[in-house]
XYZ file of C-alpha atoms in Angstrom:
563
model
C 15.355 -4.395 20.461
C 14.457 -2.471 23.352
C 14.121 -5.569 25.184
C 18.343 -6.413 25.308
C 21.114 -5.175 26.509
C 23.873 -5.976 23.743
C 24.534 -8.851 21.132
C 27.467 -10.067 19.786
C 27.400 -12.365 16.710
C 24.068 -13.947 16.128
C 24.035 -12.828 12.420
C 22.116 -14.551 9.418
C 23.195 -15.479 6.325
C 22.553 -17.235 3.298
C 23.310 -20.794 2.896
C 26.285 -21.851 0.463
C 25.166 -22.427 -2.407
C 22.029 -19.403 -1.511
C 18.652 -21.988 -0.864
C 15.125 -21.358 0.581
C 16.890 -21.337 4.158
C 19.278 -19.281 6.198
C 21.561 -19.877 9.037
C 22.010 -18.245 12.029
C 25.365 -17.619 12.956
C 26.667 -18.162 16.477
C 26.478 -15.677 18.985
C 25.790 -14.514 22.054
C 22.877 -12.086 23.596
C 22.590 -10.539 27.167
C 19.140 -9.839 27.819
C 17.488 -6.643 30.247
C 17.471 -8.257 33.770
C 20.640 -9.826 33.114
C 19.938 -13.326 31.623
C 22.308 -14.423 28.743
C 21.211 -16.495 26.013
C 24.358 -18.217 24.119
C 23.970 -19.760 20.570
C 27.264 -22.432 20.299
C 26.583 -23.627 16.860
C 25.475 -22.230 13.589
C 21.243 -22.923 12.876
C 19.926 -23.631 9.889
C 15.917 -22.172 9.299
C 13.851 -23.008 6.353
C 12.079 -20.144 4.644
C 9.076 -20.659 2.696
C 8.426 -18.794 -0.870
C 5.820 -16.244 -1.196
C 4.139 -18.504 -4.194
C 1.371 -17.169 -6.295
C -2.053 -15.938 -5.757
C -4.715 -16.812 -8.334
C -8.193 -13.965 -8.657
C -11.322 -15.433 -10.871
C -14.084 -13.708 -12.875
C -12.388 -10.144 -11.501
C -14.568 -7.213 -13.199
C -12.181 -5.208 -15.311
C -13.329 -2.188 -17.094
C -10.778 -1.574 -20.117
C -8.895 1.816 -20.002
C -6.231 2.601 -22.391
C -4.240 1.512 -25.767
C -1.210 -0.097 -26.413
C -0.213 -1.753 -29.573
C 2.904 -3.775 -28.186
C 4.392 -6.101 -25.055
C 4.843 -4.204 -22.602
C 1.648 -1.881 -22.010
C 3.408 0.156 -19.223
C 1.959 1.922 -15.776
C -1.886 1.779 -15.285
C -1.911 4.512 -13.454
C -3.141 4.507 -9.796
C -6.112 2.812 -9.149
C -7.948 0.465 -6.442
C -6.789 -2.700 -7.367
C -9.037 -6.118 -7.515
C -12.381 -6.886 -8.872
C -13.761 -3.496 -10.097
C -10.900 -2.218 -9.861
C -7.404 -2.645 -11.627
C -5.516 -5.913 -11.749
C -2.806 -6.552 -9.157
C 0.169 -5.819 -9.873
C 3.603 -8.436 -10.582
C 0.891 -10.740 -12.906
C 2.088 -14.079 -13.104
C 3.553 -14.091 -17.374
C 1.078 -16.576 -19.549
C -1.210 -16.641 -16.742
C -4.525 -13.842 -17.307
C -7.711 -14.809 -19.735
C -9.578 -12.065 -20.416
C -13.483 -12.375 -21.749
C -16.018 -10.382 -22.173
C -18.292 -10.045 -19.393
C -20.676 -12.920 -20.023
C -17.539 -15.136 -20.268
C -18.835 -16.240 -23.831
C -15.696 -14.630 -25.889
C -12.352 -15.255 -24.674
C -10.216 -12.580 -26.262
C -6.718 -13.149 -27.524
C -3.698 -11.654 -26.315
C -1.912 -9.585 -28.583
C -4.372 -9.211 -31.288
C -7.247 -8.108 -28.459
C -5.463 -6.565 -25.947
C -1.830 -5.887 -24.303
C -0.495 -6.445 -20.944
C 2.237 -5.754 -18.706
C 3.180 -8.638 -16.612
C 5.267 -6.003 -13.747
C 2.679 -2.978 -13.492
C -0.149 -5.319 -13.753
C -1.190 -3.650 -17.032
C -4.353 -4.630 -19.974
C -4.847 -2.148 -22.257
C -6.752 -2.954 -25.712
C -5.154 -3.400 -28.996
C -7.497 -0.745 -31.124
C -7.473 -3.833 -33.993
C -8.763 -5.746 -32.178
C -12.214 -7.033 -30.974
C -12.384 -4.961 -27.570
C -14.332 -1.406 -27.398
C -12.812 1.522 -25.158
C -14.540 1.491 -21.836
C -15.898 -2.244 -22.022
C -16.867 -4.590 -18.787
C -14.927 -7.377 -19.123
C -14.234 -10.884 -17.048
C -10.548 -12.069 -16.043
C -8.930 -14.570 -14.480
C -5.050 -13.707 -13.165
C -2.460 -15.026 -11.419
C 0.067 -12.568 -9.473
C 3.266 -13.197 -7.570
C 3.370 -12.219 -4.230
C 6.173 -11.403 -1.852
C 6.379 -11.260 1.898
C 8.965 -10.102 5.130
C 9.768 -12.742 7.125
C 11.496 -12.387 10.627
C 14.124 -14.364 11.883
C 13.850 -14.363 15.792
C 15.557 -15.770 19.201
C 13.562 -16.072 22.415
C 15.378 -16.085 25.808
C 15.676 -19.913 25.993
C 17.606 -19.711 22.407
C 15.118 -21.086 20.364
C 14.954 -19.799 17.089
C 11.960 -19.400 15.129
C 10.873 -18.161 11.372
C 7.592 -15.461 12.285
C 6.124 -15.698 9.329
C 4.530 -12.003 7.724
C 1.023 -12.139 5.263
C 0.957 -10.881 1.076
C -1.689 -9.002 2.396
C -2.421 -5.371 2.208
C -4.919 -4.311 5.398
C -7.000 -3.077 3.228
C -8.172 -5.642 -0.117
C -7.868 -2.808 -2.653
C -4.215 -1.566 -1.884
C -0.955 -3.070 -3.911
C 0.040 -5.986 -2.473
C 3.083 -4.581 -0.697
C 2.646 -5.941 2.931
C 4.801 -5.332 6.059
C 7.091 -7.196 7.938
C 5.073 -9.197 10.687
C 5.055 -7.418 14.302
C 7.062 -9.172 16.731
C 5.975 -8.873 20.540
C 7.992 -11.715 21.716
C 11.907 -12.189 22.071
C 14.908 -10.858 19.692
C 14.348 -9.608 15.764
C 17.775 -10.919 14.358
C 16.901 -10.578 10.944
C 14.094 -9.183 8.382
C 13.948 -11.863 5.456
C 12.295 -9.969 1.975
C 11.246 -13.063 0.288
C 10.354 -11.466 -3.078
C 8.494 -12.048 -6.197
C 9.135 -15.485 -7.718
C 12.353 -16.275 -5.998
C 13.630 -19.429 -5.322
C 16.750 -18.508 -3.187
C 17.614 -16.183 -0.167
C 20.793 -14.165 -0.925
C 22.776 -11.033 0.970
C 23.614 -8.894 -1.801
C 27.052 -10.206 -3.177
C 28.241 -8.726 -6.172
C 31.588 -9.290 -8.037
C 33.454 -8.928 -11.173
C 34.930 -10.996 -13.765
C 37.559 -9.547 -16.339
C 38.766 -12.780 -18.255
C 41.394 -11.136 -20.323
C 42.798 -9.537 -17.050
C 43.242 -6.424 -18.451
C 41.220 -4.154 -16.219
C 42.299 -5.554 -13.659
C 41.559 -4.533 -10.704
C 38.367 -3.928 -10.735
C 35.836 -2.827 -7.988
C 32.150 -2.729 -7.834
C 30.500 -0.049 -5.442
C 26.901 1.017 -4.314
C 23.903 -1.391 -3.225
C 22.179 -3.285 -5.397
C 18.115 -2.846 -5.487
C 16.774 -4.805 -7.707
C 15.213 -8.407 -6.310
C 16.860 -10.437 -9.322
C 19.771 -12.246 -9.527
C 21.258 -10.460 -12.765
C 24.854 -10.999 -14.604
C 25.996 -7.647 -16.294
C 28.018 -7.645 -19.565
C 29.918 -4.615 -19.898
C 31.806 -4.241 -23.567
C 34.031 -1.889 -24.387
C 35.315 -0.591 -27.800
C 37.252 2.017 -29.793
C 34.977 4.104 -31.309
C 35.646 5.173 -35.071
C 38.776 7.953 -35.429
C 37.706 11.281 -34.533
C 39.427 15.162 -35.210
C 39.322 16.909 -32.144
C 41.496 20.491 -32.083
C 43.652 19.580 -35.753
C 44.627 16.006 -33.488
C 43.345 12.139 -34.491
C 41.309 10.546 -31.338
C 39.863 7.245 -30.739
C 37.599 7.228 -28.034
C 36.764 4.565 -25.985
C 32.607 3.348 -26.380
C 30.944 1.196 -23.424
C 27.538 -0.891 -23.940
C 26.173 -2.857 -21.316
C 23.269 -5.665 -20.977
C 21.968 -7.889 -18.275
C 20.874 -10.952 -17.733
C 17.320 -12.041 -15.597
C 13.902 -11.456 -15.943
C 12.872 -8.247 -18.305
C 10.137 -6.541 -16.473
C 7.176 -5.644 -18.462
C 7.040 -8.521 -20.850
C 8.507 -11.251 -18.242
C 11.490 -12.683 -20.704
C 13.990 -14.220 -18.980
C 17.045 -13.205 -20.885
C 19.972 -15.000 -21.348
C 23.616 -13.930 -22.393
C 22.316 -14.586 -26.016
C 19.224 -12.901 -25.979
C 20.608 -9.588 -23.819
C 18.794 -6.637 -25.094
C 22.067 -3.991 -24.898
C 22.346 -0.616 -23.969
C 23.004 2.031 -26.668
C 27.255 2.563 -27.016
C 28.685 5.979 -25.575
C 31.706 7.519 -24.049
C 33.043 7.104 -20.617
C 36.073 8.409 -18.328
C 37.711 5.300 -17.435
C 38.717 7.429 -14.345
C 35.199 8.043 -12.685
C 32.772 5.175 -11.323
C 30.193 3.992 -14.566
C 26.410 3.114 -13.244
C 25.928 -0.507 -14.209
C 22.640 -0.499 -16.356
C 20.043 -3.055 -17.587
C 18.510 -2.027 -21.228
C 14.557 -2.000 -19.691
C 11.844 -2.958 -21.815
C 10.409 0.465 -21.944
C 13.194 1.865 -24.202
C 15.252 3.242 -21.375
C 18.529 1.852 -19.335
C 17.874 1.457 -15.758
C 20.220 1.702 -13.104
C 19.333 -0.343 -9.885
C 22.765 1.268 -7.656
C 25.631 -0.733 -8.885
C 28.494 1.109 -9.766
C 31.622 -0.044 -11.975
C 34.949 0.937 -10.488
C 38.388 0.554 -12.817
C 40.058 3.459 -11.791
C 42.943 1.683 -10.872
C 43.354 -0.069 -13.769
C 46.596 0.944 -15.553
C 46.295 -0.024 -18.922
C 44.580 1.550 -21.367
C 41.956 -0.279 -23.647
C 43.398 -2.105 -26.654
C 42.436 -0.347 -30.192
C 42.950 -3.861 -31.804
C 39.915 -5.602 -30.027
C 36.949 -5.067 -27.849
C 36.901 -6.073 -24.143
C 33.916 -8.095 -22.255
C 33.309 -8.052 -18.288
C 31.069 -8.987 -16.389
C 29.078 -8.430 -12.870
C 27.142 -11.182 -11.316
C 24.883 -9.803 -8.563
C 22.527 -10.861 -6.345
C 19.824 -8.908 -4.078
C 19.901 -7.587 -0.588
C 17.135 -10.344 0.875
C 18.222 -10.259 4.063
C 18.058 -7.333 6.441
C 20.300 -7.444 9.420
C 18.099 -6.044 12.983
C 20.578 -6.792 15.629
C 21.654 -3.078 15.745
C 18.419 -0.863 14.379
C 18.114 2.688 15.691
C 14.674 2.868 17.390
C 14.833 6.860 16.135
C 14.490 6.767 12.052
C 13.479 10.394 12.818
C 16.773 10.665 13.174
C 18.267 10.060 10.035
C 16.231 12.527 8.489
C 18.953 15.450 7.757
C 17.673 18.691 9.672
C 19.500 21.846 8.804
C 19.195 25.687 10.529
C 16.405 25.066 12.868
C 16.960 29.188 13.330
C 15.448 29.844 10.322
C 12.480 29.255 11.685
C 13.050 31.583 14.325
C 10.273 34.495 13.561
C 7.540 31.655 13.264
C 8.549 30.263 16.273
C 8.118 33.659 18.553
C 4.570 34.003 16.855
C 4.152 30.814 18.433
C 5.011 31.123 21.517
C 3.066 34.400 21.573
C -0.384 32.974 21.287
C -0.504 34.462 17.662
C -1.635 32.744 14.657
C 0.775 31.978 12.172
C -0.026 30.877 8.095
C 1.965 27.590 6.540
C 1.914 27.242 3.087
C 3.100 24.377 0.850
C 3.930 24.564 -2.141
C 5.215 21.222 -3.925
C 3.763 18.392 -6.235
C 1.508 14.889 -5.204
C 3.328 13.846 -2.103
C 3.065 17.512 -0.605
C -0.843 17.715 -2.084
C -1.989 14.480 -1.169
C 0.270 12.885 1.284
C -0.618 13.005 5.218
C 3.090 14.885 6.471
C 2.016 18.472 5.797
C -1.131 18.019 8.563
C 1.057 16.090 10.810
C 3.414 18.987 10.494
C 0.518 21.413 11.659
C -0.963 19.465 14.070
C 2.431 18.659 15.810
C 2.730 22.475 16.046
C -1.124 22.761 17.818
C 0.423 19.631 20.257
C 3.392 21.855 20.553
C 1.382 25.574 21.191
C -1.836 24.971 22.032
C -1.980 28.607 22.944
C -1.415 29.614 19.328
C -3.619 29.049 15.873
C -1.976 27.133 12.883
C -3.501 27.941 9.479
C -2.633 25.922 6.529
C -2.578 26.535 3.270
C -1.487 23.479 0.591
C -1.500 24.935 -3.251
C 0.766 21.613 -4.430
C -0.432 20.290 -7.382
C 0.371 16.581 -8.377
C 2.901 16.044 -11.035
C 4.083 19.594 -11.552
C 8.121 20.499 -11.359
C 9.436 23.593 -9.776
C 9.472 24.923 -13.228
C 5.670 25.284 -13.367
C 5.026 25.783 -9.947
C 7.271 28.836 -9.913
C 4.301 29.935 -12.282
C 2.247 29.896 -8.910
C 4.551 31.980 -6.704
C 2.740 34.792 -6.310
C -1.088 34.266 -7.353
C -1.463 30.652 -4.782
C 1.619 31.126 -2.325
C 2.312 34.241 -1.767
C -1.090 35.781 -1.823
C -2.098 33.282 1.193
C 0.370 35.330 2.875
C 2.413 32.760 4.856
C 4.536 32.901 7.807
C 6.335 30.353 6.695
C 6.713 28.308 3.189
C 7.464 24.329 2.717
C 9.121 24.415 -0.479
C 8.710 20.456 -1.861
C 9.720 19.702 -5.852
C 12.593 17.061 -5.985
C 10.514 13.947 -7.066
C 9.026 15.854 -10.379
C 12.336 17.982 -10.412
C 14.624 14.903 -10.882
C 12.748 13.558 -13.337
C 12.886 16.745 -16.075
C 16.520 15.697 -16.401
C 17.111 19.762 -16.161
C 19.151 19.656 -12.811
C 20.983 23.011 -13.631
C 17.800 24.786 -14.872
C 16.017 23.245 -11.510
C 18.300 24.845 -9.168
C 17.928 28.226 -11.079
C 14.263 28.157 -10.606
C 14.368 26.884 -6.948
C 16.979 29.672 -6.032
C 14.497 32.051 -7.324
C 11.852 30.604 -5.846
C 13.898 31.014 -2.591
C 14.867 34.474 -3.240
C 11.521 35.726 -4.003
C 9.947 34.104 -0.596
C 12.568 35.836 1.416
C 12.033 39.094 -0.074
C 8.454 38.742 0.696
C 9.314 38.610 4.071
C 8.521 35.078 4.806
C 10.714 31.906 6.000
C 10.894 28.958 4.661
C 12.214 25.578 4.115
C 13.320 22.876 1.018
C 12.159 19.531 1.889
C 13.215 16.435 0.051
C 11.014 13.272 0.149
C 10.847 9.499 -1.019
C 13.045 8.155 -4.380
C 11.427 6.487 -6.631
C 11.126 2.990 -8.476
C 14.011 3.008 -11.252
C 11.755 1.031 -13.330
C 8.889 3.768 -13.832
C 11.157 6.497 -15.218
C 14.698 7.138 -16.651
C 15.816 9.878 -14.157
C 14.290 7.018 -11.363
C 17.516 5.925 -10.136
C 18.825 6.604 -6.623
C 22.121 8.233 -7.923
C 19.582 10.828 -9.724
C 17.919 11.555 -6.088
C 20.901 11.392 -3.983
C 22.746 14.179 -6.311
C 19.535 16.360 -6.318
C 19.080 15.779 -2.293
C 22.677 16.903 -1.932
C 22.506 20.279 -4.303
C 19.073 21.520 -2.305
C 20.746 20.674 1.104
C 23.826 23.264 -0.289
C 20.881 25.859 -1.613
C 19.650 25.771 1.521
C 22.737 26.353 3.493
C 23.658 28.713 1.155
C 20.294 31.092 2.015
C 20.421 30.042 5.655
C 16.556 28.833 5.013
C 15.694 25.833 7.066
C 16.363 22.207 5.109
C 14.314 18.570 6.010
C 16.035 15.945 3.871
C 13.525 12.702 4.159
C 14.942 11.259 1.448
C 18.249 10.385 3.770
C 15.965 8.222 5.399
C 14.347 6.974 2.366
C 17.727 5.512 1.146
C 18.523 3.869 4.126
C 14.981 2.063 5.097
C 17.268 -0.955 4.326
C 18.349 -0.751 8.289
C 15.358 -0.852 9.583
C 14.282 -3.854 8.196
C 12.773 -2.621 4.443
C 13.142 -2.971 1.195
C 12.065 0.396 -0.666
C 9.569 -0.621 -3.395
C 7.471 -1.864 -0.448
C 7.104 1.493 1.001
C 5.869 2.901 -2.219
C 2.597 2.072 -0.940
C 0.093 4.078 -3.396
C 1.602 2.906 -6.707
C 4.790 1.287 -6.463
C 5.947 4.782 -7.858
C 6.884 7.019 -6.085
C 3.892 7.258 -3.412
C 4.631 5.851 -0.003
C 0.993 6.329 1.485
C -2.214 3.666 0.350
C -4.157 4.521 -2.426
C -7.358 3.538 -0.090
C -6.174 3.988 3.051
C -3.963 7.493 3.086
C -2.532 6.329 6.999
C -0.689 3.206 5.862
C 2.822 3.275 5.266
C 5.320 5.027 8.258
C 7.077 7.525 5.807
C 5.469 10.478 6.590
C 5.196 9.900 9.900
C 9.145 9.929 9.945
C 9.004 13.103 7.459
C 6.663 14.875 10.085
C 8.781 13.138 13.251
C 12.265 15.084 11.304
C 10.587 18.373 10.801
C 10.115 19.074 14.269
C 13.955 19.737 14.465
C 12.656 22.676 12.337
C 11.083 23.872 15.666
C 13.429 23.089 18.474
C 16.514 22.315 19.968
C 17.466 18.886 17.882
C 16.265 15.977 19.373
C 13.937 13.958 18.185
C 10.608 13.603 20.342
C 8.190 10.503 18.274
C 5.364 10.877 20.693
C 4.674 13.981 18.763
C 3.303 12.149 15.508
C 1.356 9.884 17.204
């Protein structure tokens, strides 16, 4: 955007009814150099689907048992022929033989799949050993950014992106295409099957009118078209305190395709969540029952507050919530800093490791956090910014993360692999493995002591946050779950007066610039945002490592220094 001076309209939308196209509103743009470029009627630009991808006689060595639809994660692995299967497998459409192609095995009674992790484990019944070579032929959807963009002579154009990875063995989670030429209006996320371009609408329906009115908050992040059903009962009479109660019970299911075993479900085949209480008074997290025996909430929130009637004891009520996904992702006004929106907090508390610094001394780091701290690439772009930085000086390093452990392990650690490196200065990073114990209060006991016990061994420190996750891997996934434990670290931190890096402020709003988050989970569509293969694609570190330097000096943000 670097290239204009100001726009004014010029926005795309869906079509109405939502299609494979998208129009481009009218608008006008002044350019650098002072030409203006004026759009005087609406456009209309054809977008193409992402389609399918089919792979032949892949070698697949079998890992793992499952005994029922769906088989769950893999695990992370290179992906294609040798490898494990891509993931988002088209349902119905994977053979599997054995490696002569002689035997094709059955589904089911041979071996289990999931259709959304990309998933074949073997059925111990059946006719496949532990560890065999096998043959298989797979389809997978694919899904793709397209770019909607104006040139100076007010053409418009669709630049089309690739389903590829740069490198064969990553997930097929591709960027959007790199523009050189004229305006980026719009990022299009043409996802995984889909068959129509919509801008995130959601809306209720209440056809009694009794809730009435009702609101529905947040941003939707799933890439399905869904329709919520929200009941709500009278539970049986209670005794609470020597007084009779009725409470009021809400169960919710949702329409659209059931990840994992690729149902499409219907309003009379919704799989519903299990009944429980509520305050009518505070927003309710619209959930979809998944497939792997958890709800999953994908950022919808249900809003009656100012409703003001109570629920009838005589009946039960049904609503509904139609929405549709964010596809389109508006680029007319991106920051060109997403350093920036990573939230930096007492840059002072840094202050002892910054004189060492600028005394030609050499100073100790040590981080201490789980898989994205151990194996992802912002911890040495942290250190080597600090070399770029004090070239007089000598930065040590010490990382004693360890993948999938929680604060309430690695406080275990304190003192035998952090302590006794004797650092300077401690990165503190837990929240991804922390959110999902689903032991937020016990958490922020164990990080305050962690905290407490760094200080009083004389050395500074900082809490960084990082990515989310997918909602779909884990029942504590949801962004609600991160956002709450982002926000109770940032107050631990200010609190102690320690030094805070909150990436995952950026994480939740990639939407701005352009991306849609599952895409930047590069490793394992997790919670990694780094390639399995290749460790330097994906930008999310880079931004991590761009927002710590506020750590270091006076504020602004200075990107040369991570490239």
């Amino acid at each position: 955007m670097s290239s204009i001076l100001s726009i004014d309209g010029m926005k795309v939308v869906p079509t109405v009814p939502a299609s494979m196209a998208v129009v481009v509103e009218p608008g006008t743009i002044v350019w650098k150099g002072g030409h203006t470029t004026v759009l005087t009627d609406p456009v209309t630009l054809q977008v193409q689907s992402a389609g399918t991808r089919s792979f032949m006689d892949h070698a697949y060595r079998m890992r793992g048992e499952a005994e029922k639809l769906p088989a769950y994660w893999n695990g992370e692995s290179i992906r294609g022929s040798g490898g494990a299967p891509y993931q988002r497998m088209a349902p119905g459409k994977l053979a599997v033989y054995d490696e002569s192609r002689t035997t094709l095995y059955e589904e089911s009674r041979d071996y289990v799949t999931d259709w959304y992790w990309g998933t074949i484990k073997r059925n111990r019944e059946g006719a496949i050993a532990d560890d065999q070579l096998l043959s298989i032929d797979y389809q997978v959807l694919l899904c793709r950014y397209d770019a909607v963009v104006i040139g100076r002579d007010g053409l418009l154009r669709i630049v089309r992106g690739s389903e590829e990875a740069p490198e064969s063995r990553e997930l097929l989670l591709p960027d959007p295409p790199d523009v050189q030429d004229g305006c980026v209006l719009a990022h299009l996320f043409i996802g995984w099957g889909v068959n129509a371009i919509h801008d995130g609408d959601a809306h209720a329906h209440d056809p009694s009118g009794t809730l009435a009115p009702i609101r529905v908050r947040g941003r939707y992040r799933d890439m399905i078209p869904r329709t919520y059903y929200v009941r709500l009962e009278q539970a049986g009479e209670q005794v609470t305190a020597n007084r009779s109660i009725r409470p009021a019970m809400i169960r919710m299911g949702a329409t659209g395709e059931e990840y994992g075993t690729g149902i499409d479900r219907t309003r009379e085949t919704l799989i519903w969540t299990e009944p429980r209480t509520f305050d009518r008074h505070e927003p309710i997290p619209l959930l979809t029952q998944s497939a792997y025996d958890f709800p999953v909430d994908w950022g919808l929130l249900l809003d009656w507050s100012q409703a003001e009637c109570e629920i009838p004891v005589d009946r039960a009520l049904e609503i509904s919530v139609t929405a549709y996904p964010h596809a389109i992702f508006d680029m007319r006004q991106v920051s060109s800093e997403p350093e920036a929106l990573v939230t930096v907090r007492n840059p002072g508390a840094a202050a002892r490791l910054k004189a060492k610094l600028t005394a030609g001394e050499t100073v100790r780091i040590a981080y201490f956090g789980e898989s994205t701290t151990r194996s992802g690439r912002w911890p040495y772009l942290v250190a080597r910014n600090l070399e770029r930085m004090y070239p007089q000086a000598s930065v040590v390093t010490s990382n004693v993360a360890v993948g999938g452990e929680s604060s309430l392990r690695g406080i275990e650690r304190l003192e035998s692999d952090v302590l006794k490196a004797n650092p300077d200065f401690v990165f503190i990073e837990y929240m991804l493995n922390d959110v999902c114990t689903g032991e937020s209060d016990r958490v922020m006991e164990c990080m305050d002591k962690i905290v407490t016990r760094i200080l009083a061994f004389g050395a500074e420190c900082a809490i960084v946050t990082v990515n989310g996750m997918n909602p779909q891997f884990h029942s504590y996934g949801s962004a609600r779950s991160f956002r709450s434990c982002h926000d109770r670290l940032l107050d631990l931190a200010e609190r102690y007066g320690i030094g805070f890096a909150g990436g995952y402020a950026y994480f939740e709003r990639l939407h701005e610039f352009g991306l849609y988050f599952l895409t930047e989970l590069k490793g394992n569509m997790v919670n990694h945002p780094w390639g399995n293969v290749d460790r330097g694609w994906g930008r999310f570190d880079d931004i991590l490592a761009g927002g710590i330097q506020r750590l270091w000096h006076d504020g602004t943000v200075r990107k040369e220094w991570t490239e």
